[in-house]
């Protein structure tokens, strides 16, 4: 079993810390990071690498979910694996899989689905139909044995580098790891009370479930449904189809096509991947009714921001007004406010929301304007000099 090079560990480390440099675990690792990376390299190549306990907590936005945050050294390993395999995944994934891919993402997915509706309806001149489905408890339902079998076969076939066996070993170790064991709870128990069991790793079936929060979980989840993507495109011959994580949208020319494809979709998901469609999240309507997708509502001739996203904006504004802006702000809090507000304004600016952005900023209390000013046509805020 050939070793993974130390250079690969350093590359993974610098990729990992790019967006996590201010976190406590990243700062601790950064102290004497060269020595720690060499220790990590030896552990992996000697076969002694052990996964550390994750921090687990509940987050409520944009929806309530359970998050497992791996220790920084484990996140380095996650980036190492993705760096090694991503070029091969990219060649395998269909064009219209949008999650966790360079130059793709939510805005790209929204524009593609809008384009599909326009194309299928001949620019809104003829009928077409929209089917949207969602997998019930997707991350918690991923079968580890099926995932490992498919992933090992894929790596064995596509990956020709000398450290192949070590990469397979690392992937299997991460997938097989039970993140619920020895985890560190960062939220009180009552936070789990109204979280559906289908969305908690603590209640997933034996040998099922990937922790939401791990970089590898996102990539492996995309890989898992890639087989469904190819089934839809190559076996069902659906021309207008796109997927973001487990939200899949089909644009159909004929209403009767639903009776043909729906049983086949269910059968493939259940028999090949042991997944079930959420029965209350099947949407089938004429294109004129519109469709909600990735925080947008796509209607003929216009794309709106969804009610859920706008609701999140107003709740965050109220939180900032009540908890941060009623006192003097230090540098850290001001940077946090700029980051949060500009993130929301950035999302809104991709839609026709000039009036909404103005209204959003007008609702901040007077103390807000002691520190910040409006810039770039209500698309961002800046610090006052």
mmCIF file of C-alpha atoms in Angstrom:
data_model
loop_
_atom_site.group_PDB
_atom_site.id
_atom_site.type_symbol
_atom_site.label_atom_id
_atom_site.label_comp_id
_atom_site.label_asym_id
_atom_site.label_seq_id
_atom_site.Cartn_x
_atom_site.Cartn_y
_atom_site.Cartn_z
ATOM 1 C CA UNK A 1 0.000 0.000 0.000
ATOM 2 C CA UNK A 2 1.831 3.112 -1.240
ATOM 3 C CA UNK A 3 1.926 6.265 0.851
ATOM 4 C CA UNK A 4 0.088 9.547 0.326
ATOM 5 C CA UNK A 5 2.671 12.299 -0.069
ATOM 6 C CA UNK A 6 3.272 14.954 2.572
ATOM 7 C CA UNK A 7 2.727 17.545 -0.156
ATOM 8 C CA UNK A 8 -0.881 16.335 -0.467
ATOM 9 C CA UNK A 9 -1.411 16.893 3.262
ATOM 10 C CA UNK A 10 -0.064 20.447 3.062
ATOM 11 C CA UNK A 11 -2.304 21.238 0.100
ATOM 12 C CA UNK A 12 -5.323 19.858 1.967
ATOM 13 C CA UNK A 13 -4.412 21.896 5.037
ATOM 14 C CA UNK A 14 -4.214 25.188 3.150
ATOM 15 C CA UNK A 15 -7.510 24.434 1.375
ATOM 16 C CA UNK A 16 -9.136 23.558 4.679
ATOM 17 C CA UNK A 17 -8.050 26.629 6.595
ATOM 18 C CA UNK A 18 -9.115 28.999 3.816
ATOM 19 C CA UNK A 19 -12.628 29.380 5.233
ATOM 20 C CA UNK A 20 -12.014 28.158 8.796
ATOM 21 C CA UNK A 21 -9.006 30.176 9.886
ATOM 22 C CA UNK A 22 -10.799 32.013 12.703
ATOM 23 C CA UNK A 23 -12.256 28.899 14.328
ATOM 24 C CA UNK A 24 -10.711 27.770 17.610
ATOM 25 C CA UNK A 25 -9.694 24.332 16.340
ATOM 26 C CA UNK A 26 -8.080 25.884 13.238
ATOM 27 C CA UNK A 27 -6.125 28.362 15.342
ATOM 28 C CA UNK A 28 -4.943 25.590 17.662
ATOM 29 C CA UNK A 29 -3.843 23.475 14.705
ATOM 30 C CA UNK A 30 -2.077 26.442 13.091
ATOM 31 C CA UNK A 31 0.322 26.587 16.038
ATOM 32 C CA UNK A 32 3.199 24.403 14.815
ATOM 33 C CA UNK A 33 1.061 23.145 11.920
ATOM 34 C CA UNK A 34 4.044 21.682 10.032
ATOM 35 C CA UNK A 35 4.751 19.259 12.865
ATOM 36 C CA UNK A 36 1.060 18.352 13.190
ATOM 37 C CA UNK A 37 0.747 17.692 9.465
ATOM 38 C CA UNK A 38 3.790 15.411 9.519
ATOM 39 C CA UNK A 39 2.265 13.531 12.463
ATOM 40 C CA UNK A 40 -1.024 13.217 10.594
ATOM 41 C CA UNK A 41 0.779 11.993 7.484
ATOM 42 C CA UNK A 42 2.564 9.302 9.503
ATOM 43 C CA UNK A 43 -0.669 8.186 11.182
ATOM 44 C CA UNK A 44 -2.446 7.787 7.844
ATOM 45 C CA UNK A 45 0.390 6.049 6.021
ATOM 46 C CA UNK A 46 1.095 3.732 8.984
ATOM 47 C CA UNK A 47 -2.604 2.822 9.138
ATOM 48 C CA UNK A 48 -2.955 4.264 12.656
ATOM 49 C CA UNK A 49 -5.167 7.254 11.870
ATOM 50 C CA UNK A 50 -8.164 7.545 14.199
ATOM 51 C CA UNK A 51 -11.102 9.913 13.761
ATOM 52 C CA UNK A 52 -11.625 12.352 16.638
ATOM 53 C CA UNK A 53 -15.027 12.947 18.291
ATOM 54 C CA UNK A 54 -17.213 15.492 16.493
ATOM 55 C CA UNK A 55 -18.997 18.475 17.992
ATOM 56 C CA UNK A 56 -22.737 18.109 17.374
ATOM 57 C CA UNK A 57 -25.328 20.859 17.581
ATOM 58 C CA UNK A 58 -28.708 21.928 16.245
ATOM 59 C CA UNK A 59 -29.073 24.839 13.853
ATOM 60 C CA UNK A 60 -32.408 26.402 12.955
ATOM 61 C CA UNK A 61 -31.583 28.312 9.801
ATOM 62 C CA UNK A 62 -32.347 27.972 6.982
ATOM 63 C CA UNK A 63 -34.164 24.882 8.297
ATOM 64 C CA UNK A 64 -33.746 22.959 11.532
ATOM 65 C CA UNK A 65 -31.070 20.305 11.225
ATOM 66 C CA UNK A 66 -28.426 18.414 13.131
ATOM 67 C CA UNK A 67 -24.804 19.334 12.387
ATOM 68 C CA UNK A 68 -21.698 17.280 13.154
ATOM 69 C CA UNK A 69 -18.574 19.451 13.101
ATOM 70 C CA UNK A 70 -15.397 17.399 12.717
ATOM 71 C CA UNK A 71 -12.166 18.410 14.439
ATOM 72 C CA UNK A 72 -9.818 20.427 12.230
ATOM 73 C CA UNK A 73 -7.323 17.583 11.715
ATOM 74 C CA UNK A 74 -10.165 15.402 10.423
ATOM 75 C CA UNK A 75 -11.338 18.174 8.117
ATOM 76 C CA UNK A 76 -7.840 18.205 6.631
ATOM 77 C CA UNK A 77 -8.339 14.515 5.786
ATOM 78 C CA UNK A 78 -11.720 15.321 4.219
ATOM 79 C CA UNK A 79 -10.107 17.910 1.948
ATOM 80 C CA UNK A 80 -7.319 15.480 1.124
ATOM 81 C CA UNK A 81 -9.823 12.897 -0.113
ATOM 82 C CA UNK A 82 -11.835 15.407 -2.133
ATOM 83 C CA UNK A 83 -8.658 16.840 -3.677
ATOM 84 C CA UNK A 84 -7.679 13.347 -4.756
ATOM 85 C CA UNK A 85 -11.031 12.254 -6.178
ATOM 86 C CA UNK A 86 -12.867 15.368 -7.304
ATOM 87 C CA UNK A 87 -11.451 15.467 -10.845
ATOM 88 C CA UNK A 88 -12.778 11.947 -11.407
ATOM 89 C CA UNK A 89 -16.169 12.768 -9.859
ATOM 90 C CA UNK A 90 -16.478 15.785 -12.149
ATOM 91 C CA UNK A 91 -16.048 13.610 -15.211
ATOM 92 C CA UNK A 92 -18.677 11.183 -13.913
ATOM 93 C CA UNK A 93 -21.369 13.632 -12.731
ATOM 94 C CA UNK A 94 -24.018 14.850 -15.157
ATOM 95 C CA UNK A 95 -23.936 18.532 -16.115
ATOM 96 C CA UNK A 96 -27.136 19.296 -14.209
ATOM 97 C CA UNK A 97 -26.046 18.159 -10.776
ATOM 98 C CA UNK A 98 -25.511 21.460 -8.999
ATOM 99 C CA UNK A 99 -24.422 20.835 -5.411
ATOM 100 C CA UNK A 100 -20.799 21.291 -4.222
ATOM 101 C CA UNK A 101 -19.363 21.783 -7.688
ATOM 102 C CA UNK A 102 -17.124 24.499 -9.057
ATOM 103 C CA UNK A 103 -19.011 27.094 -11.126
ATOM 104 C CA UNK A 104 -22.347 25.476 -10.196
ATOM 105 C CA UNK A 105 -24.390 25.989 -7.001
ATOM 106 C CA UNK A 106 -27.823 27.417 -6.210
ATOM 107 C CA UNK A 107 -27.955 30.371 -8.599
ATOM 108 C CA UNK A 108 -26.689 28.233 -11.467
ATOM 109 C CA UNK A 109 -29.346 25.611 -10.654
ATOM 110 C CA UNK A 110 -32.137 28.204 -10.552
ATOM 111 C CA UNK A 111 -31.140 29.597 -13.940
ATOM 112 C CA UNK A 112 -30.919 26.114 -15.459
ATOM 113 C CA UNK A 113 -34.401 25.101 -14.279
ATOM 114 C CA UNK A 114 -35.815 28.407 -15.545
ATOM 115 C CA UNK A 115 -34.082 27.726 -18.890
ATOM 116 C CA UNK A 116 -35.526 24.188 -18.995
ATOM 117 C CA UNK A 117 -39.069 25.498 -18.445
ATOM 118 C CA UNK A 118 -38.627 28.097 -21.186
ATOM 119 C CA UNK A 119 -37.233 25.505 -23.594
ATOM 120 C CA UNK A 120 -39.809 22.828 -22.886
ATOM 121 C CA UNK A 121 -42.715 25.314 -23.141
ATOM 122 C CA UNK A 122 -41.304 26.980 -26.273
ATOM 123 C CA UNK A 123 -40.858 30.238 -24.362
ATOM 124 C CA UNK A 124 -44.186 29.803 -22.522
ATOM 125 C CA UNK A 125 -46.156 29.193 -25.729
ATOM 126 C CA UNK A 126 -47.136 25.567 -25.130
ATOM 127 C CA UNK A 127 -47.948 23.309 -22.189
ATOM 128 C CA UNK A 128 -45.358 21.581 -20.061
ATOM 129 C CA UNK A 129 -45.388 20.153 -16.541
ATOM 130 C CA UNK A 130 -43.073 20.345 -13.555
ATOM 131 C CA UNK A 131 -42.383 17.393 -11.255
ATOM 132 C CA UNK A 132 -40.307 17.970 -8.130
ATOM 133 C CA UNK A 133 -39.395 15.249 -5.640
ATOM 134 C CA UNK A 134 -37.460 15.095 -2.380
ATOM 135 C CA UNK A 135 -35.830 12.074 -0.717
ATOM 136 C CA UNK A 136 -37.104 11.316 2.780
ATOM 137 C CA UNK A 137 -34.301 11.921 5.334
ATOM 138 C CA UNK A 138 -31.688 11.678 2.596
ATOM 139 C CA UNK A 139 -28.398 11.930 4.503
ATOM 140 C CA UNK A 140 -29.713 9.643 7.262
ATOM 141 C CA UNK A 141 -30.900 7.066 4.709
ATOM 142 C CA UNK A 142 -27.694 6.615 2.706
ATOM 143 C CA UNK A 143 -26.706 2.959 3.003
ATOM 144 C CA UNK A 144 -23.032 2.774 3.941
ATOM 145 C CA UNK A 145 -22.491 -0.661 2.445
ATOM 146 C CA UNK A 146 -23.958 0.345 -0.913
ATOM 147 C CA UNK A 147 -21.965 3.581 -0.874
ATOM 148 C CA UNK A 148 -18.684 1.852 -0.058
ATOM 149 C CA UNK A 149 -19.222 -0.823 -2.713
ATOM 150 C CA UNK A 150 -19.985 1.729 -5.425
ATOM 151 C CA UNK A 151 -17.212 4.084 -4.322
ATOM 152 C CA UNK A 152 -14.543 1.366 -4.159
ATOM 153 C CA UNK A 153 -15.540 0.105 -7.611
ATOM 154 C CA UNK A 154 -15.418 3.662 -8.939
ATOM 155 C CA UNK A 155 -11.985 4.417 -7.453
ATOM 156 C CA UNK A 156 -10.595 1.077 -8.571
ATOM 157 C CA UNK A 157 -11.766 1.750 -12.125
ATOM 158 C CA UNK A 158 -10.968 5.461 -12.478
ATOM 159 C CA UNK A 159 -8.108 6.230 -10.081
ATOM 160 C CA UNK A 160 -4.735 5.023 -11.356
ATOM 161 C CA UNK A 161 -2.305 6.658 -8.917
ATOM 162 C CA UNK A 162 -0.012 4.618 -6.686
ATOM 163 C CA UNK A 163 -1.754 5.624 -3.418
ATOM 164 C CA UNK A 164 -5.096 4.154 -4.562
ATOM 165 C CA UNK A 165 -5.345 1.567 -1.762
ATOM 166 C CA UNK A 166 -4.598 4.169 0.892
ATOM 167 C CA UNK A 167 -7.332 6.449 -0.491
ATOM 168 C CA UNK A 168 -9.804 3.558 -0.487
ATOM 169 C CA UNK A 169 -8.823 2.788 3.121
ATOM 170 C CA UNK A 170 -9.389 6.399 4.180
ATOM 171 C CA UNK A 171 -12.771 6.628 2.413
ATOM 172 C CA UNK A 172 -13.969 3.398 4.008
ATOM 173 C CA UNK A 173 -12.779 4.549 7.432
ATOM 174 C CA UNK A 174 -14.666 7.840 7.194
ATOM 175 C CA UNK A 175 -17.865 6.266 5.859
ATOM 176 C CA UNK A 176 -17.806 3.467 8.438
ATOM 177 C CA UNK A 177 -17.158 5.845 11.324
ATOM 178 C CA UNK A 178 -20.119 6.224 13.703
ATOM 179 C CA UNK A 179 -20.146 9.959 14.410
ATOM 180 C CA UNK A 180 -22.692 9.520 17.219
ATOM 181 C CA UNK A 181 -20.152 7.645 19.352
ATOM 182 C CA UNK A 182 -18.191 9.819 21.788
ATOM 183 C CA UNK A 183 -19.501 12.987 20.142
ATOM 184 C CA UNK A 184 -19.538 16.234 22.089
ATOM 185 C CA UNK A 185 -22.996 17.799 22.432
ATOM 186 C CA UNK A 186 -22.875 21.569 21.938
ATOM 187 C CA UNK A 187 -26.645 22.124 22.066
ATOM 188 C CA UNK A 188 -28.935 21.265 25.008
ATOM 189 C CA UNK A 189 -31.005 18.088 24.775
ATOM 190 C CA UNK A 190 -34.304 19.935 24.332
ATOM 191 C CA UNK A 191 -33.105 21.255 20.947
ATOM 192 C CA UNK A 192 -33.570 17.722 19.569
ATOM 193 C CA UNK A 193 -37.128 17.449 20.888
ATOM 194 C CA UNK A 194 -38.963 18.603 17.770
ATOM 195 C CA UNK A 195 -36.347 17.464 15.250
ATOM 196 C CA UNK A 196 -37.881 14.621 13.181
ATOM 197 C CA UNK A 197 -36.135 11.302 13.774
ATOM 198 C CA UNK A 198 -35.631 10.975 10.014
ATOM 199 C CA UNK A 199 -33.298 13.994 10.258
ATOM 200 C CA UNK A 200 -31.140 12.767 13.126
ATOM 201 C CA UNK A 201 -28.153 10.462 12.880
ATOM 202 C CA UNK A 202 -28.938 9.262 16.403
ATOM 203 C CA UNK A 203 -32.085 7.565 15.047
ATOM 204 C CA UNK A 204 -30.842 6.330 11.673
ATOM 205 C CA UNK A 205 -31.006 2.646 10.825
ATOM 206 C CA UNK A 206 -28.007 0.402 11.359
ATOM 207 C CA UNK A 207 -25.315 0.920 8.697
ATOM 208 C CA UNK A 208 -27.102 4.005 7.391
ATOM 209 C CA UNK A 209 -26.449 7.727 7.548
ATOM 210 C CA UNK A 210 -23.732 10.283 6.871
ATOM 211 C CA UNK A 211 -23.137 13.239 9.220
ATOM 212 C CA UNK A 212 -24.329 16.577 7.862
ATOM 213 C CA UNK A 213 -21.430 18.977 8.259
ATOM 214 C CA UNK A 214 -18.597 16.858 6.876
ATOM 215 C CA UNK A 215 -17.176 17.950 3.528
ATOM 216 C CA UNK A 216 -16.903 14.326 2.455
ATOM 217 C CA UNK A 217 -20.571 13.726 3.332
ATOM 218 C CA UNK A 218 -21.623 16.350 0.798
ATOM 219 C CA UNK A 219 -19.417 14.895 -1.936
ATOM 220 C CA UNK A 220 -20.318 11.268 -1.187
ATOM 221 C CA UNK A 221 -24.027 12.169 -1.075
ATOM 222 C CA UNK A 222 -23.702 13.687 -4.539
ATOM 223 C CA UNK A 223 -21.882 10.584 -5.748
ATOM 224 C CA UNK A 224 -24.585 8.304 -4.284
ATOM 225 C CA UNK A 225 -27.400 9.950 -6.276
ATOM 226 C CA UNK A 226 -25.237 10.224 -9.390
ATOM 227 C CA UNK A 227 -26.420 6.703 -10.271
ATOM 228 C CA UNK A 228 -30.001 7.959 -10.151
ATOM 229 C CA UNK A 229 -29.042 10.923 -12.370
ATOM 230 C CA UNK A 230 -27.689 8.608 -15.056
ATOM 231 C CA UNK A 231 -30.784 6.425 -14.779
ATOM 232 C CA UNK A 232 -33.012 9.452 -15.383
ATOM 233 C CA UNK A 233 -30.950 10.768 -18.297
ATOM 234 C CA UNK A 234 -29.972 7.518 -20.013
ATOM 235 C CA UNK A 235 -32.726 5.037 -19.153
ATOM 236 C CA UNK A 236 -35.779 7.286 -18.834
ATOM 237 C CA UNK A 237 -34.459 9.709 -21.472
ATOM 238 C CA UNK A 238 -35.605 12.786 -19.550
ATOM 239 C CA UNK A 239 -34.102 15.775 -21.316
ATOM 240 C CA UNK A 240 -35.003 18.469 -18.812
ATOM 241 C CA UNK A 241 -33.793 17.350 -15.402
ATOM 242 C CA UNK A 242 -31.691 18.912 -12.638
ATOM 243 C CA UNK A 243 -30.757 18.038 -9.052
ATOM 244 C CA UNK A 244 -29.373 19.861 -6.044
ATOM 245 C CA UNK A 245 -28.525 17.373 -3.245
ATOM 246 C CA UNK A 246 -31.833 15.452 -2.964
ATOM 247 C CA UNK A 247 -34.123 18.047 -4.590
ATOM 248 C CA UNK A 248 -34.765 16.776 -8.120
ATOM 249 C CA UNK A 249 -36.785 18.623 -10.768
ATOM 250 C CA UNK A 250 -38.178 17.129 -13.990
ATOM 251 C CA UNK A 251 -39.756 19.215 -16.772
ATOM 252 C CA UNK A 252 -42.154 17.058 -18.788
ATOM 253 C CA UNK A 253 -43.707 17.809 -22.162
ATOM 254 C CA UNK A 254 -46.789 15.676 -21.547
ATOM 255 C CA UNK A 255 -48.856 15.333 -18.382
ATOM 256 C CA UNK A 256 -49.282 11.625 -19.056
ATOM 257 C CA UNK A 257 -45.511 11.070 -18.765
ATOM 258 C CA UNK A 258 -45.893 11.179 -14.974
ATOM 259 C CA UNK A 259 -47.745 7.848 -14.975
ATOM 260 C CA UNK A 260 -44.846 6.347 -16.920
ATOM 261 C CA UNK A 261 -41.842 7.676 -15.014
ATOM 262 C CA UNK A 262 -43.048 7.857 -11.405
ATOM 263 C CA UNK A 263 -43.217 4.083 -10.752
ATOM 264 C CA UNK A 264 -39.801 3.640 -12.388
ATOM 265 C CA UNK A 265 -38.276 6.422 -10.298
ATOM 266 C CA UNK A 266 -39.600 4.922 -7.066
ATOM 267 C CA UNK A 267 -38.489 1.421 -8.027
ATOM 268 C CA UNK A 268 -34.939 2.483 -8.888
ATOM 269 C CA UNK A 269 -34.484 4.512 -5.706
ATOM 270 C CA UNK A 270 -35.843 1.749 -3.479
ATOM 271 C CA UNK A 271 -34.170 -1.231 -5.127
ATOM 272 C CA UNK A 272 -30.805 0.228 -6.138
ATOM 273 C CA UNK A 273 -30.164 2.806 -3.412
ATOM 274 C CA UNK A 274 -32.651 1.898 -0.626
ATOM 275 C CA UNK A 275 -34.115 5.404 -0.661
ATOM 276 C CA UNK A 276 -37.735 6.548 -0.502
ATOM 277 C CA UNK A 277 -39.405 9.623 -1.956
ATOM 278 C CA UNK A 278 -40.977 11.846 0.693
ATOM 279 C CA UNK A 279 -44.732 11.347 0.047
ATOM 280 C CA UNK A 280 -45.619 14.903 1.162
ATOM 281 C CA UNK A 281 -42.939 16.511 -0.988
ATOM 282 C CA UNK A 282 -44.047 15.456 -4.426
ATOM 283 C CA UNK A 283 -44.975 18.505 -6.501
ATOM 284 C CA UNK A 284 -46.615 18.202 -9.914
ATOM 285 C CA UNK A 285 -48.096 21.259 -11.618
ATOM 286 C CA UNK A 286 -48.448 23.084 -14.895
ATOM 287 C CA UNK A 287 -45.481 25.415 -15.457
ATOM 288 C CA UNK A 288 -47.767 28.467 -15.142
ATOM 289 C CA UNK A 289 -48.230 27.660 -11.430
ATOM 290 C CA UNK A 290 -44.498 28.069 -10.855
ATOM 291 C CA UNK A 291 -42.146 25.989 -8.741
ATOM 292 C CA UNK A 292 -40.113 26.691 -5.601
ATOM 293 C CA UNK A 293 -36.489 25.654 -5.991
ATOM 294 C CA UNK A 294 -33.362 26.541 -3.994
ATOM 295 C CA UNK A 295 -34.815 29.565 -2.237
ATOM 296 C CA UNK A 296 -36.494 30.946 -5.343
ATOM 297 C CA UNK A 297 -39.957 30.747 -6.865
ATOM 298 C CA UNK A 298 -39.723 30.339 -10.634
ATOM 299 C CA UNK A 299 -42.697 31.730 -12.558
ATOM 300 C CA UNK A 300 -43.076 32.548 -16.253
ATOM 301 C CA UNK A 301 -41.000 35.625 -17.118
ATOM 302 C CA UNK A 302 -39.780 36.199 -13.567
ATOM 303 C CA UNK A 303 -37.979 34.564 -10.645
ATOM 304 C CA UNK A 304 -38.938 35.629 -7.117
ATOM 305 C CA UNK A 305 -37.253 35.168 -3.763
ATOM 306 C CA UNK A 306 -39.149 32.466 -1.847
ATOM 307 C CA UNK A 307 -41.219 33.325 1.231
ATOM 308 C CA UNK A 308 -38.987 31.100 3.358
ATOM 309 C CA UNK A 309 -35.852 33.010 2.396
ATOM 310 C CA UNK A 310 -37.501 36.395 3.010
ATOM 311 C CA UNK A 311 -38.716 35.146 6.380
ATOM 312 C CA UNK A 312 -35.163 34.179 7.313
ATOM 313 C CA UNK A 313 -33.976 37.679 6.398
ATOM 314 C CA UNK A 314 -36.520 39.369 8.633
ATOM 315 C CA UNK A 315 -35.759 37.063 11.554
ATOM 316 C CA UNK A 316 -32.047 37.783 11.250
ATOM 317 C CA UNK A 317 -32.704 41.525 11.080
ATOM 318 C CA UNK A 318 -34.788 41.349 14.261
ATOM 319 C CA UNK A 319 -32.046 39.357 15.975
ATOM 320 C CA UNK A 320 -29.373 41.889 15.024
ATOM 321 C CA UNK A 321 -31.499 44.795 16.202
ATOM 322 C CA UNK A 322 -32.358 43.182 19.532
ATOM 323 C CA UNK A 323 -29.074 41.530 20.467
ATOM 324 C CA UNK A 324 -26.212 43.416 18.862
ATOM 325 C CA UNK A 325 -27.158 46.966 17.977
ATOM 326 C CA UNK A 326 -28.321 48.144 21.396
ATOM 327 C CA UNK A 327 -24.765 48.554 22.669
ATOM 328 C CA UNK A 328 -21.302 49.627 21.576
ATOM 329 C CA UNK A 329 -19.903 47.263 18.968
ATOM 330 C CA UNK A 330 -16.378 45.909 19.015
ATOM 331 C CA UNK A 331 -14.511 45.092 15.805
ATOM 332 C CA UNK A 332 -15.478 41.413 15.852
ATOM 333 C CA UNK A 333 -19.213 42.142 16.154
ATOM 334 C CA UNK A 334 -19.092 44.796 13.436
ATOM 335 C CA UNK A 335 -17.341 42.399 11.064
ATOM 336 C CA UNK A 336 -19.959 39.752 11.875
ATOM 337 C CA UNK A 337 -22.817 42.153 11.075
ATOM 338 C CA UNK A 338 -21.241 43.217 7.775
ATOM 339 C CA UNK A 339 -20.712 39.571 6.820
ATOM 340 C CA UNK A 340 -24.289 38.539 7.661
ATOM 341 C CA UNK A 341 -26.060 41.530 6.109
ATOM 342 C CA UNK A 342 -23.974 41.485 2.929
ATOM 343 C CA UNK A 343 -24.575 37.766 2.567
ATOM 344 C CA UNK A 344 -28.335 38.349 2.570
ATOM 345 C CA UNK A 345 -28.114 41.393 0.307
ATOM 346 C CA UNK A 346 -25.911 39.392 -2.057
ATOM 347 C CA UNK A 347 -28.567 36.700 -2.387
ATOM 348 C CA UNK A 348 -31.331 39.257 -2.879
ATOM 349 C CA UNK A 349 -29.349 41.199 -5.484
ATOM 350 C CA UNK A 350 -29.575 38.286 -7.919
ATOM 351 C CA UNK A 351 -33.343 38.909 -8.146
ATOM 352 C CA UNK A 352 -35.448 41.985 -8.854
ATOM 353 C CA UNK A 353 -35.501 43.086 -5.230
ATOM 354 C CA UNK A 354 -34.412 46.744 -5.143
ATOM 355 C CA UNK A 355 -37.446 47.802 -3.082
ATOM 356 C CA UNK A 356 -37.104 44.810 -0.764
ATOM 357 C CA UNK A 357 -33.407 45.574 -0.150
ATOM 358 C CA UNK A 358 -34.254 49.196 0.699
ATOM 359 C CA UNK A 359 -37.028 48.084 3.028
ATOM 360 C CA UNK A 360 -34.708 45.562 4.652
ATOM 361 C CA UNK A 361 -32.076 48.210 5.443
ATOM 362 C CA UNK A 362 -34.638 50.828 6.514
ATOM 363 C CA UNK A 363 -35.702 48.584 9.381
ATOM 364 C CA UNK A 364 -32.363 48.697 11.199
ATOM 365 C CA UNK A 365 -32.354 50.869 14.314
ATOM 366 C CA UNK A 366 -30.539 54.183 14.561
ATOM 367 C CA UNK A 367 -27.472 52.684 16.207
ATOM 368 C CA UNK A 368 -26.820 50.676 13.051
ATOM 369 C CA UNK A 369 -26.117 53.829 11.055
ATOM 370 C CA UNK A 370 -23.522 54.992 13.577
ATOM 371 C CA UNK A 371 -21.240 52.251 12.275
ATOM 372 C CA UNK A 372 -22.339 51.413 8.733
ATOM 373 C CA UNK A 373 -23.314 53.035 5.452
ATOM 374 C CA UNK A 374 -25.067 51.830 2.301
ATOM 375 C CA UNK A 375 -23.012 51.100 -0.783
ATOM 376 C CA UNK A 376 -23.430 49.843 -4.341
ATOM 377 C CA UNK A 377 -27.134 50.449 -5.009
ATOM 378 C CA UNK A 378 -28.354 48.785 -1.781
ATOM 379 C CA UNK A 379 -26.426 45.617 -2.604
ATOM 380 C CA UNK A 380 -24.022 45.855 0.326
ATOM 381 C CA UNK A 381 -23.090 47.820 3.454
ATOM 382 C CA UNK A 382 -19.695 49.229 4.334
ATOM 383 C CA UNK A 383 -17.982 50.439 7.497
ATOM 384 C CA UNK A 384 -18.102 54.137 8.181
ATOM 385 C CA UNK A 385 -14.651 55.717 8.238
#
